[in-house]
């Protein structure tokens, strides 16, 4: 019914194009969630194999932490070149880079960061709608909860496919990184959750449990207590 309504508003070439593209879009939509599931299944298999190598080296006493093997290029691991110093250096660099906030925009070689605004207001790229609730700040994406508190606003550096299940019970979503057309924005729209993405250091500025009003129409996050 919805497709017929759209077709009725189109003319000529546009109507013919829709008739060709719509079946492909419908078929692709059914595969969208399968794509994520298959990706994580493959990733899990690779990680299990890497950890098996790491555990063996750990037992032998040549690697201080089995998980360090995941910091090395997979080509080195396949060749049996397990350098603990290189792995430790790579882990330290990754941890250091986690605290970096990439610029939201670069114009004339000058970077700028979104998120600044009046007291108690963070700015980013909004999807649509509004949501209000207590902030649930997820700073460690590798240890997510099984579910969010009812009516919570999920605040996270970036919304990964592995965290998408948390959107089912969220009043809204706020991320440090991303934009109106990023994958996180797509997930938020699919779940019908108002979202403001690319809000700078929101996950650091917002206090866990504080009340937020997420105005995704205007791309603003209002910290109620701060105002």
mmCIF file with all atom_site columns, C-alpha atoms in Angstrom:
data_model
loop_
_atom_site.group_PDB
_atom_site.id
_atom_site.type_symbol
_atom_site.label_atom_id
_atom_site.label_alt_id
_atom_site.label_comp_id
_atom_site.label_asym_id
_atom_site.label_entity_id
_atom_site.label_seq_id
_atom_site.pdbx_PDB_ins_code
_atom_site.Cartn_x
_atom_site.Cartn_y
_atom_site.Cartn_z
_atom_site.occupancy
_atom_site.B_iso_or_equiv
_atom_site.pdbx_formal_charge
_atom_site.auth_seq_id
_atom_site.auth_comp_id
_atom_site.auth_asym_id
_atom_site.auth_atom_id
_atom_site.pdbx_PDB_model_num
ATOM 1   C CA . UNK A 1 1   ? 0.000  0.000   0.000   1.00 0.00 ? 1   UNK A CA 1
ATOM 2   C CA . UNK A 1 2   ? 2.794  2.414   0.891   1.00 0.00 ? 2   UNK A CA 1
ATOM 3   C CA . UNK A 1 3   ? 4.647  1.576   -2.322  1.00 0.00 ? 3   UNK A CA 1
ATOM 4   C CA . UNK A 1 4   ? 1.535  2.203   -4.393  1.00 0.00 ? 4   UNK A CA 1
ATOM 5   C CA . UNK A 1 5   ? 1.070  5.582   -2.711  1.00 0.00 ? 5   UNK A CA 1
ATOM 6   C CA . UNK A 1 6   ? 4.628  6.575   -3.598  1.00 0.00 ? 6   UNK A CA 1
ATOM 7   C CA . UNK A 1 7   ? 4.280  5.369   -7.174  1.00 0.00 ? 7   UNK A CA 1
ATOM 8   C CA . UNK A 1 8   ? 1.132  7.449   -7.494  1.00 0.00 ? 8   UNK A CA 1
ATOM 9   C CA . UNK A 1 9   ? 3.092  10.634  -6.748  1.00 0.00 ? 9   UNK A CA 1
ATOM 10  C CA . UNK A 1 10  ? 5.777  9.957   -9.348  1.00 0.00 ? 10  UNK A CA 1
ATOM 11  C CA . UNK A 1 11  ? 5.852  10.532  -13.054 1.00 0.00 ? 11  UNK A CA 1
ATOM 12  C CA . UNK A 1 12  ? 7.696  9.205   -16.079 1.00 0.00 ? 12  UNK A CA 1
ATOM 13  C CA . UNK A 1 13  ? 11.294 8.144   -15.531 1.00 0.00 ? 13  UNK A CA 1
ATOM 14  C CA . UNK A 1 14  ? 11.033 8.330   -11.730 1.00 0.00 ? 14  UNK A CA 1
ATOM 15  C CA . UNK A 1 15  ? 8.138  5.878   -11.696 1.00 0.00 ? 15  UNK A CA 1
ATOM 16  C CA . UNK A 1 16  ? 10.000 3.454   -13.968 1.00 0.00 ? 16  UNK A CA 1
ATOM 17  C CA . UNK A 1 17  ? 13.148 3.721   -11.850 1.00 0.00 ? 17  UNK A CA 1
ATOM 18  C CA . UNK A 1 18  ? 11.209 2.946   -8.684  1.00 0.00 ? 18  UNK A CA 1
ATOM 19  C CA . UNK A 1 19  ? 9.654  -0.110  -10.276 1.00 0.00 ? 19  UNK A CA 1
ATOM 20  C CA . UNK A 1 20  ? 13.157 -1.422  -11.028 1.00 0.00 ? 20  UNK A CA 1
ATOM 21  C CA . UNK A 1 21  ? 14.825 -0.467  -7.733  1.00 0.00 ? 21  UNK A CA 1
ATOM 22  C CA . UNK A 1 22  ? 12.101 -1.286  -5.230  1.00 0.00 ? 22  UNK A CA 1
ATOM 23  C CA . UNK A 1 23  ? 12.416 -5.114  -5.436  1.00 0.00 ? 23  UNK A CA 1
ATOM 24  C CA . UNK A 1 24  ? 16.186 -4.833  -4.956  1.00 0.00 ? 24  UNK A CA 1
ATOM 25  C CA . UNK A 1 25  ? 15.709 -2.556  -1.940  1.00 0.00 ? 25  UNK A CA 1
ATOM 26  C CA . UNK A 1 26  ? 13.186 -4.930  -0.408  1.00 0.00 ? 26  UNK A CA 1
ATOM 27  C CA . UNK A 1 27  ? 15.561 -7.860  -0.868  1.00 0.00 ? 27  UNK A CA 1
ATOM 28  C CA . UNK A 1 28  ? 18.509 -5.933  0.599   1.00 0.00 ? 28  UNK A CA 1
ATOM 29  C CA . UNK A 1 29  ? 16.501 -4.869  3.647   1.00 0.00 ? 29  UNK A CA 1
ATOM 30  C CA . UNK A 1 30  ? 15.912 -8.472  4.616   1.00 0.00 ? 30  UNK A CA 1
ATOM 31  C CA . UNK A 1 31  ? 19.675 -9.075  4.531   1.00 0.00 ? 31  UNK A CA 1
ATOM 32  C CA . UNK A 1 32  ? 20.663 -6.044  6.634   1.00 0.00 ? 32  UNK A CA 1
ATOM 33  C CA . UNK A 1 33  ? 20.570 -7.739  10.038  1.00 0.00 ? 33  UNK A CA 1
ATOM 34  C CA . UNK A 1 34  ? 22.022 -10.965 8.592   1.00 0.00 ? 34  UNK A CA 1
ATOM 35  C CA . UNK A 1 35  ? 25.036 -8.965  7.416   1.00 0.00 ? 35  UNK A CA 1
ATOM 36  C CA . UNK A 1 36  ? 25.835 -7.794  10.957  1.00 0.00 ? 36  UNK A CA 1
ATOM 37  C CA . UNK A 1 37  ? 25.264 -11.253 12.404  1.00 0.00 ? 37  UNK A CA 1
ATOM 38  C CA . UNK A 1 38  ? 27.551 -12.929 9.867   1.00 0.00 ? 38  UNK A CA 1
ATOM 39  C CA . UNK A 1 39  ? 30.243 -10.289 10.393  1.00 0.00 ? 39  UNK A CA 1
ATOM 40  C CA . UNK A 1 40  ? 30.334 -10.819 14.145  1.00 0.00 ? 40  UNK A CA 1
ATOM 41  C CA . UNK A 1 41  ? 30.247 -14.581 13.739  1.00 0.00 ? 41  UNK A CA 1
ATOM 42  C CA . UNK A 1 42  ? 33.335 -14.379 11.518  1.00 0.00 ? 42  UNK A CA 1
ATOM 43  C CA . UNK A 1 43  ? 35.007 -11.910 13.873  1.00 0.00 ? 43  UNK A CA 1
ATOM 44  C CA . UNK A 1 44  ? 34.359 -14.200 16.843  1.00 0.00 ? 44  UNK A CA 1
ATOM 45  C CA . UNK A 1 45  ? 35.906 -17.168 15.017  1.00 0.00 ? 45  UNK A CA 1
ATOM 46  C CA . UNK A 1 46  ? 39.048 -15.185 14.172  1.00 0.00 ? 46  UNK A CA 1
ATOM 47  C CA . UNK A 1 47  ? 39.361 -13.865 17.721  1.00 0.00 ? 47  UNK A CA 1
ATOM 48  C CA . UNK A 1 48  ? 38.978 -17.374 19.167  1.00 0.00 ? 48  UNK A CA 1
ATOM 49  C CA . UNK A 1 49  ? 41.817 -18.595 16.951  1.00 0.00 ? 49  UNK A CA 1
ATOM 50  C CA . UNK A 1 50  ? 44.020 -15.648 17.921  1.00 0.00 ? 50  UNK A CA 1
ATOM 51  C CA . UNK A 1 51  ? 43.381 -16.189 21.627  1.00 0.00 ? 51  UNK A CA 1
ATOM 52  C CA . UNK A 1 52  ? 44.322 -19.848 21.264  1.00 0.00 ? 52  UNK A CA 1
ATOM 53  C CA . UNK A 1 53  ? 47.735 -18.711 20.022  1.00 0.00 ? 53  UNK A CA 1
ATOM 54  C CA . UNK A 1 54  ? 47.931 -16.092 22.778  1.00 0.00 ? 54  UNK A CA 1
ATOM 55  C CA . UNK A 1 55  ? 47.085 -18.616 25.477  1.00 0.00 ? 55  UNK A CA 1
ATOM 56  C CA . UNK A 1 56  ? 49.770 -20.977 24.196  1.00 0.00 ? 56  UNK A CA 1
ATOM 57  C CA . UNK A 1 57  ? 52.401 -18.221 24.318  1.00 0.00 ? 57  UNK A CA 1
ATOM 58  C CA . UNK A 1 58  ? 51.169 -17.163 27.751  1.00 0.00 ? 58  UNK A CA 1
ATOM 59  C CA . UNK A 1 59  ? 51.587 -20.707 29.096  1.00 0.00 ? 59  UNK A CA 1
ATOM 60  C CA . UNK A 1 60  ? 55.066 -20.813 27.565  1.00 0.00 ? 60  UNK A CA 1
ATOM 61  C CA . UNK A 1 61  ? 55.892 -17.560 29.366  1.00 0.00 ? 61  UNK A CA 1
ATOM 62  C CA . UNK A 1 62  ? 56.649 -15.562 26.204  1.00 0.00 ? 62  UNK A CA 1
ATOM 63  C CA . UNK A 1 63  ? 53.542 -13.345 26.349  1.00 0.00 ? 63  UNK A CA 1
ATOM 64  C CA . UNK A 1 64  ? 52.408 -11.566 29.545  1.00 0.00 ? 64  UNK A CA 1
ATOM 65  C CA . UNK A 1 65  ? 48.737 -11.415 28.490  1.00 0.00 ? 65  UNK A CA 1
ATOM 66  C CA . UNK A 1 66  ? 46.994 -13.777 26.011  1.00 0.00 ? 66  UNK A CA 1
ATOM 67  C CA . UNK A 1 67  ? 44.870 -10.926 24.614  1.00 0.00 ? 67  UNK A CA 1
ATOM 68  C CA . UNK A 1 68  ? 48.002 -9.045  23.506  1.00 0.00 ? 68  UNK A CA 1
ATOM 69  C CA . UNK A 1 69  ? 48.101 -11.268 20.433  1.00 0.00 ? 69  UNK A CA 1
ATOM 70  C CA . UNK A 1 70  ? 45.088 -9.319  19.136  1.00 0.00 ? 70  UNK A CA 1
ATOM 71  C CA . UNK A 1 71  ? 47.233 -6.150  19.022  1.00 0.00 ? 71  UNK A CA 1
ATOM 72  C CA . UNK A 1 72  ? 49.537 -7.629  16.383  1.00 0.00 ? 72  UNK A CA 1
ATOM 73  C CA . UNK A 1 73  ? 49.060 -7.729  12.596  1.00 0.00 ? 73  UNK A CA 1
ATOM 74  C CA . UNK A 1 74  ? 47.358 -10.993 11.743  1.00 0.00 ? 74  UNK A CA 1
ATOM 75  C CA . UNK A 1 75  ? 50.032 -11.677 9.113   1.00 0.00 ? 75  UNK A CA 1
ATOM 76  C CA . UNK A 1 76  ? 52.683 -11.746 11.867  1.00 0.00 ? 76  UNK A CA 1
ATOM 77  C CA . UNK A 1 77  ? 50.601 -14.117 13.989  1.00 0.00 ? 77  UNK A CA 1
ATOM 78  C CA . UNK A 1 78  ? 50.104 -16.489 11.069  1.00 0.00 ? 78  UNK A CA 1
ATOM 79  C CA . UNK A 1 79  ? 53.889 -16.550 10.552  1.00 0.00 ? 79  UNK A CA 1
ATOM 80  C CA . UNK A 1 80  ? 54.435 -17.204 14.249  1.00 0.00 ? 80  UNK A CA 1
ATOM 81  C CA . UNK A 1 81  ? 56.106 -13.818 14.824  1.00 0.00 ? 81  UNK A CA 1
ATOM 82  C CA . UNK A 1 82  ? 54.759 -12.879 18.276  1.00 0.00 ? 82  UNK A CA 1
ATOM 83  C CA . UNK A 1 83  ? 56.658 -9.837  19.549  1.00 0.00 ? 83  UNK A CA 1
ATOM 84  C CA . UNK A 1 84  ? 55.435 -8.920  23.068  1.00 0.00 ? 84  UNK A CA 1
ATOM 85  C CA . UNK A 1 85  ? 57.146 -5.514  23.036  1.00 0.00 ? 85  UNK A CA 1
ATOM 86  C CA . UNK A 1 86  ? 55.457 -4.585  19.769  1.00 0.00 ? 86  UNK A CA 1
ATOM 87  C CA . UNK A 1 87  ? 52.103 -5.780  21.129  1.00 0.00 ? 87  UNK A CA 1
ATOM 88  C CA . UNK A 1 88  ? 52.488 -3.740  24.323  1.00 0.00 ? 88  UNK A CA 1
ATOM 89  C CA . UNK A 1 89  ? 53.436 -0.648  22.297  1.00 0.00 ? 89  UNK A CA 1
ATOM 90  C CA . UNK A 1 90  ? 50.419 -1.117  20.019  1.00 0.00 ? 90  UNK A CA 1
ATOM 91  C CA . UNK A 1 91  ? 48.083 -1.493  23.015  1.00 0.00 ? 91  UNK A CA 1
ATOM 92  C CA . UNK A 1 92  ? 49.471 1.662   24.668  1.00 0.00 ? 92  UNK A CA 1
ATOM 93  C CA . UNK A 1 93  ? 49.013 3.620   21.426  1.00 0.00 ? 93  UNK A CA 1
ATOM 94  C CA . UNK A 1 94  ? 45.440 2.367   20.997  1.00 0.00 ? 94  UNK A CA 1
ATOM 95  C CA . UNK A 1 95  ? 44.562 3.333   24.576  1.00 0.00 ? 95  UNK A CA 1
ATOM 96  C CA . UNK A 1 96  ? 46.067 6.772   24.004  1.00 0.00 ? 96  UNK A CA 1
ATOM 97  C CA . UNK A 1 97  ? 44.097 7.257   20.795  1.00 0.00 ? 97  UNK A CA 1
ATOM 98  C CA . UNK A 1 98  ? 40.829 6.317   22.538  1.00 0.00 ? 98  UNK A CA 1
ATOM 99  C CA . UNK A 1 99  ? 40.960 9.696   24.287  1.00 0.00 ? 99  UNK A CA 1
ATOM 100 C CA . UNK A 1 100 ? 41.349 11.668  21.070  1.00 0.00 ? 100 UNK A CA 1
ATOM 101 C CA . UNK A 1 101 ? 38.347 13.450  19.584  1.00 0.00 ? 101 UNK A CA 1
ATOM 102 C CA . UNK A 1 102 ? 38.605 13.790  15.799  1.00 0.00 ? 102 UNK A CA 1
ATOM 103 C CA . UNK A 1 103 ? 37.429 17.132  14.408  1.00 0.00 ? 103 UNK A CA 1
ATOM 104 C CA . UNK A 1 104 ? 33.847 17.326  13.208  1.00 0.00 ? 104 UNK A CA 1
ATOM 105 C CA . UNK A 1 105 ? 34.829 19.468  10.247  1.00 0.00 ? 105 UNK A CA 1
ATOM 106 C CA . UNK A 1 106 ? 37.947 20.746  8.488   1.00 0.00 ? 106 UNK A CA 1
ATOM 107 C CA . UNK A 1 107 ? 37.712 23.898  6.365   1.00 0.00 ? 107 UNK A CA 1
ATOM 108 C CA . UNK A 1 108 ? 40.721 25.661  4.953   1.00 0.00 ? 108 UNK A CA 1
ATOM 109 C CA . UNK A 1 109 ? 42.885 23.196  6.909   1.00 0.00 ? 109 UNK A CA 1
ATOM 110 C CA . UNK A 1 110 ? 41.367 24.481  10.146  1.00 0.00 ? 110 UNK A CA 1
ATOM 111 C CA . UNK A 1 111 ? 39.704 21.781  12.300  1.00 0.00 ? 111 UNK A CA 1
ATOM 112 C CA . UNK A 1 112 ? 36.639 22.494  14.415  1.00 0.00 ? 112 UNK A CA 1
ATOM 113 C CA . UNK A 1 113 ? 34.875 20.407  17.034  1.00 0.00 ? 113 UNK A CA 1
ATOM 114 C CA . UNK A 1 114 ? 31.136 20.306  17.568  1.00 0.00 ? 114 UNK A CA 1
ATOM 115 C CA . UNK A 1 115 ? 29.624 20.098  21.005  1.00 0.00 ? 115 UNK A CA 1
ATOM 116 C CA . UNK A 1 116 ? 30.363 23.601  22.240  1.00 0.00 ? 116 UNK A CA 1
ATOM 117 C CA . UNK A 1 117 ? 27.427 25.855  23.063  1.00 0.00 ? 117 UNK A CA 1
ATOM 118 C CA . UNK A 1 118 ? 25.712 27.666  25.871  1.00 0.00 ? 118 UNK A CA 1
ATOM 119 C CA . UNK A 1 119 ? 26.070 26.358  29.397  1.00 0.00 ? 119 UNK A CA 1
ATOM 120 C CA . UNK A 1 120 ? 24.426 22.965  29.693  1.00 0.00 ? 120 UNK A CA 1
ATOM 121 C CA . UNK A 1 121 ? 23.954 22.495  25.935  1.00 0.00 ? 121 UNK A CA 1
ATOM 122 C CA . UNK A 1 122 ? 25.836 20.106  23.664  1.00 0.00 ? 122 UNK A CA 1
ATOM 123 C CA . UNK A 1 123 ? 25.438 20.302  19.904  1.00 0.00 ? 123 UNK A CA 1
ATOM 124 C CA . UNK A 1 124 ? 25.735 17.664  17.229  1.00 0.00 ? 124 UNK A CA 1
ATOM 125 C CA . UNK A 1 125 ? 23.921 16.210  14.222  1.00 0.00 ? 125 UNK A CA 1
ATOM 126 C CA . UNK A 1 126 ? 20.319 15.331  14.965  1.00 0.00 ? 126 UNK A CA 1
ATOM 127 C CA . UNK A 1 127 ? 18.050 12.769  13.359  1.00 0.00 ? 127 UNK A CA 1
ATOM 128 C CA . UNK A 1 128 ? 14.504 13.683  14.394  1.00 0.00 ? 128 UNK A CA 1
ATOM 129 C CA . UNK A 1 129 ? 12.224 13.673  17.409  1.00 0.00 ? 129 UNK A CA 1
ATOM 130 C CA . UNK A 1 130 ? 12.793 14.366  21.099  1.00 0.00 ? 130 UNK A CA 1
ATOM 131 C CA . UNK A 1 131 ? 13.539 12.176  24.087  1.00 0.00 ? 131 UNK A CA 1
ATOM 132 C CA . UNK A 1 132 ? 14.048 12.812  27.781  1.00 0.00 ? 132 UNK A CA 1
ATOM 133 C CA . UNK A 1 133 ? 15.528 10.643  30.504  1.00 0.00 ? 133 UNK A CA 1
ATOM 134 C CA . UNK A 1 134 ? 18.443 9.861   32.788  1.00 0.00 ? 134 UNK A CA 1
ATOM 135 C CA . UNK A 1 135 ? 21.844 9.482   31.140  1.00 0.00 ? 135 UNK A CA 1
ATOM 136 C CA . UNK A 1 136 ? 23.366 6.020   30.964  1.00 0.00 ? 136 UNK A CA 1
ATOM 137 C CA . UNK A 1 137 ? 26.997 6.718   30.043  1.00 0.00 ? 137 UNK A CA 1
ATOM 138 C CA . UNK A 1 138 ? 28.671 3.668   28.508  1.00 0.00 ? 138 UNK A CA 1
ATOM 139 C CA . UNK A 1 139 ? 32.410 4.372   28.520  1.00 0.00 ? 139 UNK A CA 1
ATOM 140 C CA . UNK A 1 140 ? 33.520 0.778   28.005  1.00 0.00 ? 140 UNK A CA 1
ATOM 141 C CA . UNK A 1 141 ? 31.874 -0.604  24.869  1.00 0.00 ? 141 UNK A CA 1
ATOM 142 C CA . UNK A 1 142 ? 33.519 -3.977  25.473  1.00 0.00 ? 142 UNK A CA 1
ATOM 143 C CA . UNK A 1 143 ? 31.487 -4.530  28.658  1.00 0.00 ? 143 UNK A CA 1
ATOM 144 C CA . UNK A 1 144 ? 27.938 -3.402  27.849  1.00 0.00 ? 144 UNK A CA 1
ATOM 145 C CA . UNK A 1 145 ? 24.965 -4.172  30.103  1.00 0.00 ? 145 UNK A CA 1
ATOM 146 C CA . UNK A 1 146 ? 22.344 -6.721  29.157  1.00 0.00 ? 146 UNK A CA 1
ATOM 147 C CA . UNK A 1 147 ? 19.773 -3.907  28.952  1.00 0.00 ? 147 UNK A CA 1
ATOM 148 C CA . UNK A 1 148 ? 19.363 -0.210  29.716  1.00 0.00 ? 148 UNK A CA 1
ATOM 149 C CA . UNK A 1 149 ? 17.350 1.087   32.654  1.00 0.00 ? 149 UNK A CA 1
ATOM 150 C CA . UNK A 1 150 ? 13.816 1.876   31.497  1.00 0.00 ? 150 UNK A CA 1
ATOM 151 C CA . UNK A 1 151 ? 13.640 5.283   29.797  1.00 0.00 ? 151 UNK A CA 1
ATOM 152 C CA . UNK A 1 152 ? 17.405 5.911   29.899  1.00 0.00 ? 152 UNK A CA 1
ATOM 153 C CA . UNK A 1 153 ? 19.321 8.053   27.396  1.00 0.00 ? 153 UNK A CA 1
ATOM 154 C CA . UNK A 1 154 ? 22.245 6.042   26.028  1.00 0.00 ? 154 UNK A CA 1
ATOM 155 C CA . UNK A 1 155 ? 25.438 8.125   25.885  1.00 0.00 ? 155 UNK A CA 1
ATOM 156 C CA . UNK A 1 156 ? 28.380 6.439   24.161  1.00 0.00 ? 156 UNK A CA 1
ATOM 157 C CA . UNK A 1 157 ? 31.428 7.363   22.124  1.00 0.00 ? 157 UNK A CA 1
ATOM 158 C CA . UNK A 1 158 ? 30.075 5.578   19.046  1.00 0.00 ? 158 UNK A CA 1
ATOM 159 C CA . UNK A 1 159 ? 27.153 3.205   18.591  1.00 0.00 ? 159 UNK A CA 1
ATOM 160 C CA . UNK A 1 160 ? 28.518 -0.049  17.183  1.00 0.00 ? 160 UNK A CA 1
ATOM 161 C CA . UNK A 1 161 ? 26.373 -2.774  15.613  1.00 0.00 ? 161 UNK A CA 1
ATOM 162 C CA . UNK A 1 162 ? 27.168 -4.932  18.649  1.00 0.00 ? 162 UNK A CA 1
ATOM 163 C CA . UNK A 1 163 ? 25.468 -2.328  20.870  1.00 0.00 ? 163 UNK A CA 1
ATOM 164 C CA . UNK A 1 164 ? 22.367 -1.856  18.745  1.00 0.00 ? 164 UNK A CA 1
ATOM 165 C CA . UNK A 1 165 ? 20.266 -4.091  21.009  1.00 0.00 ? 165 UNK A CA 1
ATOM 166 C CA . UNK A 1 166 ? 20.489 -1.363  23.682  1.00 0.00 ? 166 UNK A CA 1
ATOM 167 C CA . UNK A 1 167 ? 18.483 1.016   21.493  1.00 0.00 ? 167 UNK A CA 1
ATOM 168 C CA . UNK A 1 168 ? 15.312 -1.044  21.962  1.00 0.00 ? 168 UNK A CA 1
ATOM 169 C CA . UNK A 1 169 ? 14.714 0.417   25.432  1.00 0.00 ? 169 UNK A CA 1
ATOM 170 C CA . UNK A 1 170 ? 16.418 3.796   25.020  1.00 0.00 ? 170 UNK A CA 1
ATOM 171 C CA . UNK A 1 171 ? 14.601 7.120   25.300  1.00 0.00 ? 171 UNK A CA 1
ATOM 172 C CA . UNK A 1 172 ? 17.298 8.694   23.105  1.00 0.00 ? 172 UNK A CA 1
ATOM 173 C CA . UNK A 1 173 ? 20.877 8.302   21.891  1.00 0.00 ? 173 UNK A CA 1
ATOM 174 C CA . UNK A 1 174 ? 23.864 10.659  22.196  1.00 0.00 ? 174 UNK A CA 1
ATOM 175 C CA . UNK A 1 175 ? 27.269 9.893   20.655  1.00 0.00 ? 175 UNK A CA 1
ATOM 176 C CA . UNK A 1 176 ? 30.637 11.631  20.551  1.00 0.00 ? 176 UNK A CA 1
ATOM 177 C CA . UNK A 1 177 ? 31.331 10.664  16.946  1.00 0.00 ? 177 UNK A CA 1
ATOM 178 C CA . UNK A 1 178 ? 29.273 10.335  13.792  1.00 0.00 ? 178 UNK A CA 1
ATOM 179 C CA . UNK A 1 179 ? 26.891 12.413  11.741  1.00 0.00 ? 179 UNK A CA 1
ATOM 180 C CA . UNK A 1 180 ? 23.378 12.538  10.362  1.00 0.00 ? 180 UNK A CA 1
ATOM 181 C CA . UNK A 1 181 ? 24.183 9.950   7.680   1.00 0.00 ? 181 UNK A CA 1
ATOM 182 C CA . UNK A 1 182 ? 26.435 7.618   9.681   1.00 0.00 ? 182 UNK A CA 1
ATOM 183 C CA . UNK A 1 183 ? 25.618 4.025   10.585  1.00 0.00 ? 183 UNK A CA 1
ATOM 184 C CA . UNK A 1 184 ? 24.638 5.060   14.103  1.00 0.00 ? 184 UNK A CA 1
ATOM 185 C CA . UNK A 1 185 ? 22.072 7.487   12.734  1.00 0.00 ? 185 UNK A CA 1
ATOM 186 C CA . UNK A 1 186 ? 20.657 4.742   10.532  1.00 0.00 ? 186 UNK A CA 1
ATOM 187 C CA . UNK A 1 187 ? 20.345 2.403   13.514  1.00 0.00 ? 187 UNK A CA 1
ATOM 188 C CA . UNK A 1 188 ? 18.618 5.109   15.559  1.00 0.00 ? 188 UNK A CA 1
ATOM 189 C CA . UNK A 1 189 ? 16.093 5.728   12.784  1.00 0.00 ? 189 UNK A CA 1
ATOM 190 C CA . UNK A 1 190 ? 15.433 2.001   12.398  1.00 0.00 ? 190 UNK A CA 1
ATOM 191 C CA . UNK A 1 191 ? 14.658 1.726   16.123  1.00 0.00 ? 191 UNK A CA 1
ATOM 192 C CA . UNK A 1 192 ? 12.714 5.013   16.189  1.00 0.00 ? 192 UNK A CA 1
ATOM 193 C CA . UNK A 1 193 ? 15.047 6.541   18.783  1.00 0.00 ? 193 UNK A CA 1
ATOM 194 C CA . UNK A 1 194 ? 15.800 10.307  18.728  1.00 0.00 ? 194 UNK A CA 1
ATOM 195 C CA . UNK A 1 195 ? 19.547 10.750  18.357  1.00 0.00 ? 195 UNK A CA 1
ATOM 196 C CA . UNK A 1 196 ? 22.181 13.485  18.408  1.00 0.00 ? 196 UNK A CA 1
ATOM 197 C CA . UNK A 1 197 ? 25.467 12.257  16.943  1.00 0.00 ? 197 UNK A CA 1
ATOM 198 C CA . UNK A 1 198 ? 28.911 13.839  16.782  1.00 0.00 ? 198 UNK A CA 1
ATOM 199 C CA . UNK A 1 199 ? 28.389 15.812  20.003  1.00 0.00 ? 199 UNK A CA 1
ATOM 200 C CA . UNK A 1 200 ? 32.117 16.094  20.729  1.00 0.00 ? 200 UNK A CA 1
ATOM 201 C CA . UNK A 1 201 ? 33.120 14.846  24.184  1.00 0.00 ? 201 UNK A CA 1
ATOM 202 C CA . UNK A 1 202 ? 29.579 14.174  25.355  1.00 0.00 ? 202 UNK A CA 1
ATOM 203 C CA . UNK A 1 203 ? 30.522 10.872  26.990  1.00 0.00 ? 203 UNK A CA 1
ATOM 204 C CA . UNK A 1 204 ? 33.078 12.712  29.140  1.00 0.00 ? 204 UNK A CA 1
ATOM 205 C CA . UNK A 1 205 ? 31.062 15.846  29.883  1.00 0.00 ? 205 UNK A CA 1
ATOM 206 C CA . UNK A 1 206 ? 27.777 14.142  30.779  1.00 0.00 ? 206 UNK A CA 1
ATOM 207 C CA . UNK A 1 207 ? 27.498 12.640  34.245  1.00 0.00 ? 207 UNK A CA 1
ATOM 208 C CA . UNK A 1 208 ? 25.956 9.201   34.550  1.00 0.00 ? 208 UNK A CA 1
ATOM 209 C CA . UNK A 1 209 ? 22.396 9.537   35.871  1.00 0.00 ? 209 UNK A CA 1
ATOM 210 C CA . UNK A 1 210 ? 21.877 13.217  35.081  1.00 0.00 ? 210 UNK A CA 1
ATOM 211 C CA . UNK A 1 211 ? 18.659 14.214  33.323  1.00 0.00 ? 211 UNK A CA 1
ATOM 212 C CA . UNK A 1 212 ? 18.877 15.032  29.624  1.00 0.00 ? 212 UNK A CA 1
ATOM 213 C CA . UNK A 1 213 ? 16.540 16.405  27.000  1.00 0.00 ? 213 UNK A CA 1
ATOM 214 C CA . UNK A 1 214 ? 17.660 15.228  23.574  1.00 0.00 ? 214 UNK A CA 1
ATOM 215 C CA . UNK A 1 215 ? 16.255 17.518  20.886  1.00 0.00 ? 215 UNK A CA 1
ATOM 216 C CA . UNK A 1 216 ? 17.131 15.579  17.752  1.00 0.00 ? 216 UNK A CA 1
ATOM 217 C CA . UNK A 1 217 ? 15.165 18.026  15.585  1.00 0.00 ? 217 UNK A CA 1
ATOM 218 C CA . UNK A 1 218 ? 17.610 20.811  16.471  1.00 0.00 ? 218 UNK A CA 1
ATOM 219 C CA . UNK A 1 219 ? 20.675 18.658  17.095  1.00 0.00 ? 219 UNK A CA 1
ATOM 220 C CA . UNK A 1 220 ? 20.964 19.693  20.746  1.00 0.00 ? 220 UNK A CA 1
ATOM 221 C CA . UNK A 1 221 ? 21.401 17.882  24.052  1.00 0.00 ? 221 UNK A CA 1
ATOM 222 C CA . UNK A 1 222 ? 20.145 19.909  27.023  1.00 0.00 ? 222 UNK A CA 1
ATOM 223 C CA . UNK A 1 223 ? 21.535 19.017  30.428  1.00 0.00 ? 223 UNK A CA 1
ATOM 224 C CA . UNK A 1 224 ? 18.520 19.813  32.615  1.00 0.00 ? 224 UNK A CA 1
ATOM 225 C CA . UNK A 1 225 ? 20.355 20.354  35.904  1.00 0.00 ? 225 UNK A CA 1
ATOM 226 C CA . UNK A 1 226 ? 22.942 22.580  34.234  1.00 0.00 ? 226 UNK A CA 1
ATOM 227 C CA . UNK A 1 227 ? 20.196 24.868  32.966  1.00 0.00 ? 227 UNK A CA 1
#
